[in-house]
Coordinates of C-alpha atoms and ligand atoms in Angstrom, one line a residue:
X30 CA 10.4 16.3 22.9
X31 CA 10.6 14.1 20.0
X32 CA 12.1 10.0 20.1
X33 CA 13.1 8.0 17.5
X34 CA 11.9 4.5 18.4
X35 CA 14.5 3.1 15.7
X36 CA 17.4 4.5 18.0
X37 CA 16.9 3.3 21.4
X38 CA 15.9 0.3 23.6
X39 CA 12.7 -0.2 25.0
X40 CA 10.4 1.9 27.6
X41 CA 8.3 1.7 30.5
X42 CA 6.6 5.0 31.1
X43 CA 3.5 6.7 32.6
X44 CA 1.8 9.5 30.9
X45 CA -1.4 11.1 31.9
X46 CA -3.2 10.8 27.9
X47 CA -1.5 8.3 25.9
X48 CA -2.8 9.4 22.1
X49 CA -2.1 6.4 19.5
X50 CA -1.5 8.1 15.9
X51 CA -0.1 11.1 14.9
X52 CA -2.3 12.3 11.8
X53 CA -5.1 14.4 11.1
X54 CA -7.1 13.1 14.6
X55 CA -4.0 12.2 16.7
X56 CA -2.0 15.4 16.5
X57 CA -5.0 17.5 16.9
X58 CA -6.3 15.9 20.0
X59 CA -2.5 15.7 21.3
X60 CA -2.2 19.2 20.8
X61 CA -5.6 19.8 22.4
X62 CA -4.5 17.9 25.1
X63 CA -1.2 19.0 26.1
X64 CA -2.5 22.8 25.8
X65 CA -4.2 21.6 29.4
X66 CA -0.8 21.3 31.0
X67 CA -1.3 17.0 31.4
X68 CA 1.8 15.1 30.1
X69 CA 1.0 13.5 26.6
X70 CA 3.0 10.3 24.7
X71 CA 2.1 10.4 21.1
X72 CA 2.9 7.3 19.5
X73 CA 4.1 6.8 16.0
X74 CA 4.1 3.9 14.3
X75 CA 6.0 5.9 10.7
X76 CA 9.3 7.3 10.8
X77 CA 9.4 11.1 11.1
X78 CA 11.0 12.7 7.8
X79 CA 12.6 15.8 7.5
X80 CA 10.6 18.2 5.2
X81 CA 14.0 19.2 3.4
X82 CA 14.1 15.5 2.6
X83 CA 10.9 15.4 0.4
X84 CA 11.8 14.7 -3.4
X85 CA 9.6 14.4 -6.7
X86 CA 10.3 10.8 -6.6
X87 CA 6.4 8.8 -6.3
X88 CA 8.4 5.4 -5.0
X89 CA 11.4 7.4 -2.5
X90 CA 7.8 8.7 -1.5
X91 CA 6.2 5.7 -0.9
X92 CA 8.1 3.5 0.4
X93 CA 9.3 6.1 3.8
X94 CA 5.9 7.8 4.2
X95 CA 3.5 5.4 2.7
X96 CA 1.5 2.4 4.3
X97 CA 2.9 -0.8 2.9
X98 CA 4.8 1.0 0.7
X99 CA 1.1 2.1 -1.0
X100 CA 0.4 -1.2 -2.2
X101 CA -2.6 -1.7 0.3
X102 CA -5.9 -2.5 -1.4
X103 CA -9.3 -3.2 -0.8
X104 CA -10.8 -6.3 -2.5
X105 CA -13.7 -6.9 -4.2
X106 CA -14.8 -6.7 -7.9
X107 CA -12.4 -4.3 -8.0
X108 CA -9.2 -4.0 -6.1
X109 CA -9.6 -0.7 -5.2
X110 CA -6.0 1.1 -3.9
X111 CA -6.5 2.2 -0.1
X112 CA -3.8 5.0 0.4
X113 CA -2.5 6.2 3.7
X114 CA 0.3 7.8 5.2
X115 CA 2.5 6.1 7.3
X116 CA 4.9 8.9 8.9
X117 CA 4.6 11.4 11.4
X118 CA 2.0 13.6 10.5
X119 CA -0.1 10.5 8.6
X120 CA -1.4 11.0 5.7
X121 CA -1.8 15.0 5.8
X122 CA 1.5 14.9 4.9
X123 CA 0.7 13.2 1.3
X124 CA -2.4 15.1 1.1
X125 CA -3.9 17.9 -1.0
X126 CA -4.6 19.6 2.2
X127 CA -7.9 20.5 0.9
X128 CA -10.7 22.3 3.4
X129 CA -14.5 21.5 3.6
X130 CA -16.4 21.8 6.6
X131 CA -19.0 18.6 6.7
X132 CA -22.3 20.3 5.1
X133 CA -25.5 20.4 6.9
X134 CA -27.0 17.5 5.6
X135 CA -24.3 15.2 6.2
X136 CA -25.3 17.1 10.9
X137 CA -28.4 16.6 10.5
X138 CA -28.7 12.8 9.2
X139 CA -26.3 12.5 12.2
X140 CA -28.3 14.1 14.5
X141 CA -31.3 12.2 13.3
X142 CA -29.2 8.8 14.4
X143 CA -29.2 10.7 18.2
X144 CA -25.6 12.4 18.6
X145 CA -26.3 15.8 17.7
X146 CA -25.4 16.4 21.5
X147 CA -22.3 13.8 20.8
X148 CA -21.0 16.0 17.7
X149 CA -22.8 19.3 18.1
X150 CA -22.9 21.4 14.8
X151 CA -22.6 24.6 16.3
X152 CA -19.7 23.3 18.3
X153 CA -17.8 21.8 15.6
X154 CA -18.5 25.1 13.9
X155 CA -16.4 26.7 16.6
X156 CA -13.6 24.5 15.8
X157 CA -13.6 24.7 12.6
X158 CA -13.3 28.7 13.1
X159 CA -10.5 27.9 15.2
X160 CA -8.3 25.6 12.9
X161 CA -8.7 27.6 9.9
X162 CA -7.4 30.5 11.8
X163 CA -4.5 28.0 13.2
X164 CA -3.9 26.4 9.3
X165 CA -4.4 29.6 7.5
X166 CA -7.4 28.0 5.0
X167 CA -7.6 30.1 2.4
X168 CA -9.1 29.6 -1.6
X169 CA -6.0 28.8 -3.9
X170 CA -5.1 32.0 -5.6
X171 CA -5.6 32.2 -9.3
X172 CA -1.7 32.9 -9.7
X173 CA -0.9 29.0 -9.0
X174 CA -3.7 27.6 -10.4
X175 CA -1.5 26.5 -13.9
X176 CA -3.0 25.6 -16.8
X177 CA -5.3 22.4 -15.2
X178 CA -7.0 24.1 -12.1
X179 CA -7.7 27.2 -14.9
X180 CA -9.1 24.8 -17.3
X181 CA -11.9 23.5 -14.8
X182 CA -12.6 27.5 -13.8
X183 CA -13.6 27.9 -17.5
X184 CA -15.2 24.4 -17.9
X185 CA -17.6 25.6 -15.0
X186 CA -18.5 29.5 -15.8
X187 CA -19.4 28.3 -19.7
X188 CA -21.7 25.2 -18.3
X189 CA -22.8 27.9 -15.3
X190 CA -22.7 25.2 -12.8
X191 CA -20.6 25.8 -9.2
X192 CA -17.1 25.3 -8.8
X193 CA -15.2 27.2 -7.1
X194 CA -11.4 27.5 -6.0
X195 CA -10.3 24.9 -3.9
X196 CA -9.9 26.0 -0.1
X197 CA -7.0 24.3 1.4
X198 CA -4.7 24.5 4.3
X199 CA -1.7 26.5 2.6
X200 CA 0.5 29.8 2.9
X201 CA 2.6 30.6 0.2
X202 CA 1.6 27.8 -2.5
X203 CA 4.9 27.9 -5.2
X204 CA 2.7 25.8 -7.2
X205 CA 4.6 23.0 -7.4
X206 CA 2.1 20.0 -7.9
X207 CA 4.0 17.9 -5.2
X208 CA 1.4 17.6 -2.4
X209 CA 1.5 13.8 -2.6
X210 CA 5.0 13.3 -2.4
X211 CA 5.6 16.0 0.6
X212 CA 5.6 19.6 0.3
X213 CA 9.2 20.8 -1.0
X214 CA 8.5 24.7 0.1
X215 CA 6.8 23.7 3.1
X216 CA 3.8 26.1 2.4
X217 CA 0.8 22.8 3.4
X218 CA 0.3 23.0 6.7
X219 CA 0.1 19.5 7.6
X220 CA 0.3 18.4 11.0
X221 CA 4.3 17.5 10.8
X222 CA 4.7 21.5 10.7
X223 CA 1.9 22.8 13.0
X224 CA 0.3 21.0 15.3
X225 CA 2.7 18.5 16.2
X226 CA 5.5 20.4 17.0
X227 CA 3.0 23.1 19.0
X228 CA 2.3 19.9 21.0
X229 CA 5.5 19.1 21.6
X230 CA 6.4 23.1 22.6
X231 CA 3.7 22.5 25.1
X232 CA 5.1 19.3 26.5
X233 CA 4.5 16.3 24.8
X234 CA 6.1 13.5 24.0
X235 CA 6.3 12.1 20.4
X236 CA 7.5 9.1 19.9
X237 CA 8.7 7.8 16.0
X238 CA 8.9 3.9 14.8
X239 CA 6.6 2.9 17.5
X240 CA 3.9 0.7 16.8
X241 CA 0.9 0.2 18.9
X242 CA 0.1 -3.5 19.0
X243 CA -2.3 -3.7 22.4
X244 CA -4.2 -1.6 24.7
X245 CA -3.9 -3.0 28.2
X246 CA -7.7 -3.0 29.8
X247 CA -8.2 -4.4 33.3
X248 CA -11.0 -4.1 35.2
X249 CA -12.8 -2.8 32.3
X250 CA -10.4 0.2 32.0
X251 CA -8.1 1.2 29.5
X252 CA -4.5 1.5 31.6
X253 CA -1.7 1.2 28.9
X254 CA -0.7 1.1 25.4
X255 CA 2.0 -1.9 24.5
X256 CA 3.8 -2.5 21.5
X257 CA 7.0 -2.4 19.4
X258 CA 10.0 -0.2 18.7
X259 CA 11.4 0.0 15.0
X260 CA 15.2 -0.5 16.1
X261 CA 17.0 -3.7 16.1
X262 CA 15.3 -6.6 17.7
X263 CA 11.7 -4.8 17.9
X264 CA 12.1 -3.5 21.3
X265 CA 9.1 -3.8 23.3
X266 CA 7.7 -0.7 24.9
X267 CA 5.1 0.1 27.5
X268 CA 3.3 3.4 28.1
X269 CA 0.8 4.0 31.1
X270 CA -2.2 5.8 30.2
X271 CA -3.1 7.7 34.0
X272 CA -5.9 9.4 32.1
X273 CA -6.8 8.0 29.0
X274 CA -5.9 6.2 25.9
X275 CA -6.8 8.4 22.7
X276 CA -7.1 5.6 19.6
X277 CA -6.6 8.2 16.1
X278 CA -4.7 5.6 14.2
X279 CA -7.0 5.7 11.4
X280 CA -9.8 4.0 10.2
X281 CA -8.4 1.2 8.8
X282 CA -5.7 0.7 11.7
X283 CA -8.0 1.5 14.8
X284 CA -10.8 -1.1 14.6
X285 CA -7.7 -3.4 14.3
X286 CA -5.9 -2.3 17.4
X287 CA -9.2 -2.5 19.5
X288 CA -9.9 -5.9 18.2
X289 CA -6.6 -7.2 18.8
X290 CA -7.0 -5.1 22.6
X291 CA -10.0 -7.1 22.7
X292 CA -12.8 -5.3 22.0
X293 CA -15.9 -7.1 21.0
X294 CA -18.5 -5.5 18.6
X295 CA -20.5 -6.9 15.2
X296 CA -19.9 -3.5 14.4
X297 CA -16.2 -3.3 14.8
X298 CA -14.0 -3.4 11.4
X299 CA -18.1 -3.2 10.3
X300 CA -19.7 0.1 7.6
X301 CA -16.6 0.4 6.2
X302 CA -17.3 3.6 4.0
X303 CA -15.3 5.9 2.2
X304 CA -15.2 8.0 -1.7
X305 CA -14.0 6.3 -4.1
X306 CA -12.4 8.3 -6.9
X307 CA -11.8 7.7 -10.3
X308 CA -10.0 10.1 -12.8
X309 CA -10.3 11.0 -16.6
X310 CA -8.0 13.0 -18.8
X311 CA -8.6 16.0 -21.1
X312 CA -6.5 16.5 -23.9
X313 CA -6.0 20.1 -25.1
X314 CA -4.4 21.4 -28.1
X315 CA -1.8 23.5 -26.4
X316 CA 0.9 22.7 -23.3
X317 CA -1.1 22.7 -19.9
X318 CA 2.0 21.7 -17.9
X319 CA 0.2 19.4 -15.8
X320 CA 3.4 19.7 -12.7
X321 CA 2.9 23.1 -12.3
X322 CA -0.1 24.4 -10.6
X323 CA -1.5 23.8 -7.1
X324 CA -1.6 19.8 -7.1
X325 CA -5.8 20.6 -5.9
X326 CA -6.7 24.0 -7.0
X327 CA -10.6 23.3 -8.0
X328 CA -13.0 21.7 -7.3
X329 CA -16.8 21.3 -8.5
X330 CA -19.3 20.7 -5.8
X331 CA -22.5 21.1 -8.4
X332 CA -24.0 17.7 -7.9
X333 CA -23.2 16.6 -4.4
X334 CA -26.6 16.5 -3.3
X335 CA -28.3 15.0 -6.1
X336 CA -26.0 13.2 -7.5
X337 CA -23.3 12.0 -4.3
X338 CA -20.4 13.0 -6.1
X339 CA -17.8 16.6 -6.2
X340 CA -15.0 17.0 -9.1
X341 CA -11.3 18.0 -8.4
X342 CA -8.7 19.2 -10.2
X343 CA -5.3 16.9 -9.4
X344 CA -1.8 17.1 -10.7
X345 CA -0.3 13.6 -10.3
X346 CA 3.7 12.9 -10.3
X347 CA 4.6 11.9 -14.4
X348 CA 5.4 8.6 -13.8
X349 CA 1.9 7.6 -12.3
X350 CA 0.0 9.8 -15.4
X351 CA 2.2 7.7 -17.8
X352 CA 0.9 4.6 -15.6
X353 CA -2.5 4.9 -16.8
X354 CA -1.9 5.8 -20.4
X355 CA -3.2 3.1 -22.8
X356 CA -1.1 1.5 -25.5
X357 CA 2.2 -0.3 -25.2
X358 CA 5.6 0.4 -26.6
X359 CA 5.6 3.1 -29.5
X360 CA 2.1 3.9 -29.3
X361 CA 2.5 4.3 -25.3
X362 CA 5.2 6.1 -26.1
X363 CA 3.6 8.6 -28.1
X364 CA 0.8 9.0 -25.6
X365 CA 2.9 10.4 -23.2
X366 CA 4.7 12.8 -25.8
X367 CA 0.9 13.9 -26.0
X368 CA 0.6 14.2 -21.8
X369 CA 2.0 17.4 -21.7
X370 CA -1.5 18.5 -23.2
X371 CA -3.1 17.3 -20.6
X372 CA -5.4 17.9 -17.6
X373 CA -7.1 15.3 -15.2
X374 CA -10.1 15.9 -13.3
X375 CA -11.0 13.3 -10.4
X376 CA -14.6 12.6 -9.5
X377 CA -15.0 11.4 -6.1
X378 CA -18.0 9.9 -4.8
X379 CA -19.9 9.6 -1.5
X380 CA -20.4 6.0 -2.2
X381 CA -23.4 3.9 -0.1
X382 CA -21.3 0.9 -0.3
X383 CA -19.9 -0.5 3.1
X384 CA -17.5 -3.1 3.4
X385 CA -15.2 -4.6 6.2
X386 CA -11.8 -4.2 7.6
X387 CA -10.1 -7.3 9.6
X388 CA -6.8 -7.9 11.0
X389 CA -6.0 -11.1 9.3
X390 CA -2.8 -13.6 9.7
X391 CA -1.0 -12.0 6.8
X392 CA -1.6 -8.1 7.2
X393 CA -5.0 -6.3 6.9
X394 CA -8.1 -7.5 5.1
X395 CA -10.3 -4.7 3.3
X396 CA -13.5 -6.1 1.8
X397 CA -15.2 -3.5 -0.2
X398 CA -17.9 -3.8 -3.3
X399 CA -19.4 -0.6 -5.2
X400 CA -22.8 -1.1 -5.0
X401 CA -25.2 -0.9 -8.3
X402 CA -26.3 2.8 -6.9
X403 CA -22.5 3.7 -6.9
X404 CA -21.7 2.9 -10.1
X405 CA -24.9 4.7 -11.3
X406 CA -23.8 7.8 -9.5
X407 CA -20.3 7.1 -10.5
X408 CA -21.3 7.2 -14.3
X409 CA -23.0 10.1 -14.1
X410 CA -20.1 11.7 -12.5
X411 CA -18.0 11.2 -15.4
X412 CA -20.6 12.2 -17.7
X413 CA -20.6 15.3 -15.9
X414 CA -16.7 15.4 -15.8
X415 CA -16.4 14.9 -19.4
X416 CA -18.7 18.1 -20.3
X417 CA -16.2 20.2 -18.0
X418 CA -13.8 19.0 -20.0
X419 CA -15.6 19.6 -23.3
X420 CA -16.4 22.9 -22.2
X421 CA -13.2 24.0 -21.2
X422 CA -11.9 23.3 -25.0
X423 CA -10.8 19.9 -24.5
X424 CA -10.2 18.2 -27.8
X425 CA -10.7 14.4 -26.4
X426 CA -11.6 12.8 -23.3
X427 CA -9.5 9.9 -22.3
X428 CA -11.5 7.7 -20.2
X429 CA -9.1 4.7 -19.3
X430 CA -12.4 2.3 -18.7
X431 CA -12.2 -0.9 -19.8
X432 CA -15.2 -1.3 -22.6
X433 CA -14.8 2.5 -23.4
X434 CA -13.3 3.8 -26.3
X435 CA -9.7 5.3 -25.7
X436 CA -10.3 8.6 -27.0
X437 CA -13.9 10.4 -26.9
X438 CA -14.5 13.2 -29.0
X439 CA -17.4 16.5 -28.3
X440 CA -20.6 15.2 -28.2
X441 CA -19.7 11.5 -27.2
X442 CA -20.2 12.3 -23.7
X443 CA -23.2 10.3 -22.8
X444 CA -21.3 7.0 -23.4
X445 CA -20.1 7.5 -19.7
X446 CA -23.5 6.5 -18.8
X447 CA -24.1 3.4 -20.7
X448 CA -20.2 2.3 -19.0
X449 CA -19.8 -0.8 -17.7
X450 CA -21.3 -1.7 -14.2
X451 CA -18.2 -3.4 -13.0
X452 CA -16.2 -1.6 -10.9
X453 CA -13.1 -3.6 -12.4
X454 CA -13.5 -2.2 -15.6
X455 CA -12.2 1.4 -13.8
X456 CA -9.4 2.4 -11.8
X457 CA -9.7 4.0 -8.3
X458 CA -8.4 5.3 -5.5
X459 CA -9.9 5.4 -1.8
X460 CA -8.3 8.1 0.4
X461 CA -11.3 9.0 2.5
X462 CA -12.1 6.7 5.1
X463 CA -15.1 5.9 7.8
X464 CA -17.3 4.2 9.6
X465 CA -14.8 1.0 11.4
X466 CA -15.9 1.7 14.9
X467 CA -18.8 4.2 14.8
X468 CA -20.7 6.1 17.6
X469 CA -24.0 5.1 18.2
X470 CA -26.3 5.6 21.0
X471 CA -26.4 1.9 22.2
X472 CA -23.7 -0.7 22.2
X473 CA -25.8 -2.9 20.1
X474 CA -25.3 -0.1 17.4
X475 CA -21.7 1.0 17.4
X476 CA -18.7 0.6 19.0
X477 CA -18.3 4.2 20.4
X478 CA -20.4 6.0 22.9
X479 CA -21.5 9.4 22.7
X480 CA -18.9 10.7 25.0
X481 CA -16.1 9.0 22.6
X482 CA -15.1 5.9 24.6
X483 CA -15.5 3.1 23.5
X484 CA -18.9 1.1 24.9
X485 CA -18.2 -1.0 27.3
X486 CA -14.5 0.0 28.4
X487 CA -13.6 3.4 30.0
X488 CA -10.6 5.2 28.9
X489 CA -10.7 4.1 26.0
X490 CA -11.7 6.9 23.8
X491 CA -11.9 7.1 20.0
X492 CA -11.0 10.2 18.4
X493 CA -10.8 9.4 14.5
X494 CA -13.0 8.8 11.3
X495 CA -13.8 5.7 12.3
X496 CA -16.5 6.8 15.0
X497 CA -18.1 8.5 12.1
X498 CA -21.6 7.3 11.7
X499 CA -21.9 8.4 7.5
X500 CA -19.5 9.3 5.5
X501 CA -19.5 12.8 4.5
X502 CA -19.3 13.1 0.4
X503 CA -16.6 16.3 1.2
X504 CA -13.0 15.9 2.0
X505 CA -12.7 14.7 5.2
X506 CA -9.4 16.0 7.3
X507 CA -11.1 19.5 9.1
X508 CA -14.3 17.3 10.0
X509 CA -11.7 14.8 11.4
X510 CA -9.6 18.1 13.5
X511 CA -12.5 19.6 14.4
X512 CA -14.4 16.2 15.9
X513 CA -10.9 15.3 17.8
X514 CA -10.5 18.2 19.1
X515 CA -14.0 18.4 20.6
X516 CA -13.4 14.8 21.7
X517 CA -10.2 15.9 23.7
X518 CA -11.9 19.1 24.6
X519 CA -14.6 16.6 26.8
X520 CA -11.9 14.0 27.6
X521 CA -9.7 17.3 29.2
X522 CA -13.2 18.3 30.9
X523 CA -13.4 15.0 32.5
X524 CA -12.7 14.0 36.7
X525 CA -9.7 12.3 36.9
X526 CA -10.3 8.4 38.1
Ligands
FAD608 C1 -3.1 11.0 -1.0 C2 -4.1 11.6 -0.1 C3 -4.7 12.8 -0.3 C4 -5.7 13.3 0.5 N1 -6.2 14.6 0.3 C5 -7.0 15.1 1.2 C6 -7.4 16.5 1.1 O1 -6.9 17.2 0.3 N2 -8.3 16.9 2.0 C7 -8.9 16.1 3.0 O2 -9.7 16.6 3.7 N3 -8.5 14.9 3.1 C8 -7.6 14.3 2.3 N4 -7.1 13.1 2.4 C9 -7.7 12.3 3.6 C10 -7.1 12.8 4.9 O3 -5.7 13.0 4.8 C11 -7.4 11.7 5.9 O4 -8.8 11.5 6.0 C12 -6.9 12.1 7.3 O5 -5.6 12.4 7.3 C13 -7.2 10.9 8.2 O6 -6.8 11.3 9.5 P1 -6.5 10.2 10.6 O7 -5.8 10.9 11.8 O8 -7.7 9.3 10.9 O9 -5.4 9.2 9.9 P2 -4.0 9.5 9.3 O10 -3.9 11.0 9.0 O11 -3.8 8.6 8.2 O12 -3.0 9.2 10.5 C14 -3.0 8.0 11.2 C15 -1.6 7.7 11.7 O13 -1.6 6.7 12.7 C16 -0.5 5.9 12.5 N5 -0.8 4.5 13.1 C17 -1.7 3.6 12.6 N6 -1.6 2.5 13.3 C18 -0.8 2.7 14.3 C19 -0.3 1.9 15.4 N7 -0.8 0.7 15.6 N8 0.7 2.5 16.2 C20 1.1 3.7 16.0 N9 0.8 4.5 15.0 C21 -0.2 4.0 14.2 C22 -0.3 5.9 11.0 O14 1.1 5.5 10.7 C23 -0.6 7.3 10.7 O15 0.5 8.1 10.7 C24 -6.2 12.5 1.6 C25 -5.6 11.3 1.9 C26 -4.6 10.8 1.1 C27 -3.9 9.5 1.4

């Protein structure tokens, strides 16, 4: 059954799992969860949209489905864009709905910090079977690649280096290029058409417009989630956690909630980590029709090990590749006559910087700084990206980096590395998230404990990114499914108190 928290009053109810967040983590475990049979709220703090409502529009787009209306940033050198989705289904609803297990490395270094038991490879490996099965993964087929994902395919054979179609979680891709401002055909399988609604078929109960502000812990056990309807007059609700309380609100919004709930940690809102990403454009000497093609068909995984950083395709909406043109007036004008010649490859980066996130009097507070070793790797990644280009047939690279020329031609590649080391010279985005309330063994390393509650405080279990102890330098949603669904797998497996 489904609520909208904007329609009616206030509630008081009791629930045996009470799951805060309806994304990636929180529909997965809520799914998990009510597939045992136990009653399940979820608890929403976006509206829910109607998939026959999503337009081409970036701003309709951001201001229903997008946390404060995108314009959340982290701060530091650079202020770095921190996007989210704030709707039912969070953000794989703006997503490219892209598919990478986390690699071996990325186990092992977590098993060498004590949890392999905690997040068992071969278990997650199980999951990840199981949800690819559910979200039919599959590579994107050569007949929606368009022009862009095709130009990286080519880039990569002639350089010999490994790329590959992108895996995502799709059926029937019309190649549209509109992941990011909702799926018009409805062929992502984000978790607004599949998990949440097979939660609700089993019993659940999702709530829309309902923000968690507190978690209600007495006697050192979580009991209730409080907070606030959307509707007139922010009516208050209550709802009684007879289980547990299942925090997957993110990992920006989680280490909020628990401090606010009053959890106590150093490390809480602490090893804030994610991949930044910064793009560059190609410019061709015929039409590549940039908005049509799957929006993430491609991606080049070549230099993840040594170097920390994978390249993607992406197909952005026009007014946002316009955005980042340079010039004003006629010249500006004239560069986006040109953008129909255009491709734009992303690279993101498994950066070893680790900021902080805090729940300040005016909204959320993201401290975050690109470390020298970041911007090294970072450098190198365009390099990298601007001999794809090259080698694809691009005419010019278009770096948009302050200190950079506007156009490089063949053979100016290695520029990139000589780039300025300020991160404010470059524009970013920061999509993939970690680290806010990680697992560790002891409380005087991390926030969660191996069996997912949080240290100190029973009930209280954690079922999001931000128990992750690294971040992972792939994309991050099936690592984020398949570790909440083993965490409601154990939390199901439990003795009732
Ligand atoms: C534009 C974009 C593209 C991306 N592309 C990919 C991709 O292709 N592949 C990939 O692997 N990853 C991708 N990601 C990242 C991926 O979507 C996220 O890592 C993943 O969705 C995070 O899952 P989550 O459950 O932690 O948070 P989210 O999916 O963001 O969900 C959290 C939800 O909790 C809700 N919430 C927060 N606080 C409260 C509260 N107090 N009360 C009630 N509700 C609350 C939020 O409104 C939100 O709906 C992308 C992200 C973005 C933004």
């Amino acid at each position: 059954m489904r609520v909208d928290g904007a329609a009616v009053g206030g509630f008081d109810e009791a629930f045996d799992y009470v799951v805060v967040g309806s994304g990636a983590a929180g529909a997965t475990a809520a799914r998990a969860l009510a597939s045992t049979g136990r009653s399940v709220c979820v608890l929403e703090e976006g509206p829910a949209v109607d998939p026959n409502a999503f337009g081409d529009r970036s701003w309709d787009a951001f201001k229903t489905m997008f946390r404060d209306a995108n314009a959340q940033v982290a701060r530091g050198r650079a202020f770095i864009p921190g996007i989210q989705g704030r709707v039912l289904g969070g953000s794989t609803v703006i997503n490219s709905a892209i598919v990478w297990r986390a690699p071996d490395d990325v186990l092992a270094e977590w098993a060498a910090l004590g949890l392999g038991d905690a997040l068992p490879a071969r278990e997650l490996h199980r999951h990840w079977d199981a949800i690819e099965k559910d979200l039919d993964a599959a590579p994107t087929p050569p007949e929606v690649w368009g022009g862009f994902n095709r130009r990286m395919h080519e880039g990569a054979l002639k350089l010999g280096v490994r790329a590959e179609p992108t895996r995502r979680f799709v059926k029937d891709c019309r190649a549209t290029a509109r992941c990011l401002t909702g799926c018009p055909s409805g062929a992502k399988r984000s978790m607004l058409t599949t998990y949440l609604p097979q939660a609700e078929a089993k019993g659940a109960l999702i709530v829309t417009g309902a923000e968690a502000r507190r978690i209600v812990v007495k006697e050192g056990r979580a009991v209730a989630v409080t907070g606030r309807l959307a509707g007139p007059g922010r009516p208050a609700f209550r709802a009684a956690a007879r289980r547990a309380v299942v925090v997957a609100a993110s990992a920006i919004q989680t280490p909020q909630l628990l401090a606010r709930s009053g959890v106590r940690s150093p490390h809480l809102g602490a090893h804030f980590m994610g991949h930044p990403g910064t793009p560059l454009t190609g410019y061709f000497d015929a039409p590549e029709r940039l908005w049509r093609g799957a929006t993430q068909g491609y991606d080049a995984v070549h230099h993840r090990r040594d170097g920390r950083f994978k390249i993607e395709t992406i197909a952005l909406p026009p007014e946002i590749v316009f955005a980042r043109l340079p010039g004003a007036g006629r010249r500006w004008k004239e560069m986006m006559a040109l953008s129909g010649q255009t491709a734009i490859f992303a690279v993101q980066t498994r950066a070893w910087a680790e900021g902080t996130v805090r729940e300040r009097p005016w909204g959320t507070d993201i401290a975050y700084d690109l470390t020298r070793r970041d911007m090294m790797q970072i450098r190198r990644g365009l390099r990298f990206t601007a001999e794809l280009f090259f080698a694809a047939g691009a005419k010019e690279v278009w770096p948009g980096i302050y200190g950079l020329p506007e156009r490089l031609l063949p053979g100016q590649e290695a520029l990139f590395e000589h780039g300025p080391d300020d991160p404010g010279c470059y524009s970013w985005i920061l999509s993939h998230l970690f680290g806010t309330a990680r697992m560790a063994t002891r409380a005087s390393a991390g926030v969660v404990a191996p069996d997912f509650s949080v240290h100190g405080v029973s009930d209280l279990v954690v079922a999001d990114s931000s128990l992750f102890p690294t971040n992972l330098g792939v994309n991050p949603q099936h690592t984020i499914m398949a570790v909440a669904r083993h965490c409601a797998e154990r939390l199901a497996d439990r003795r009732p108190r």
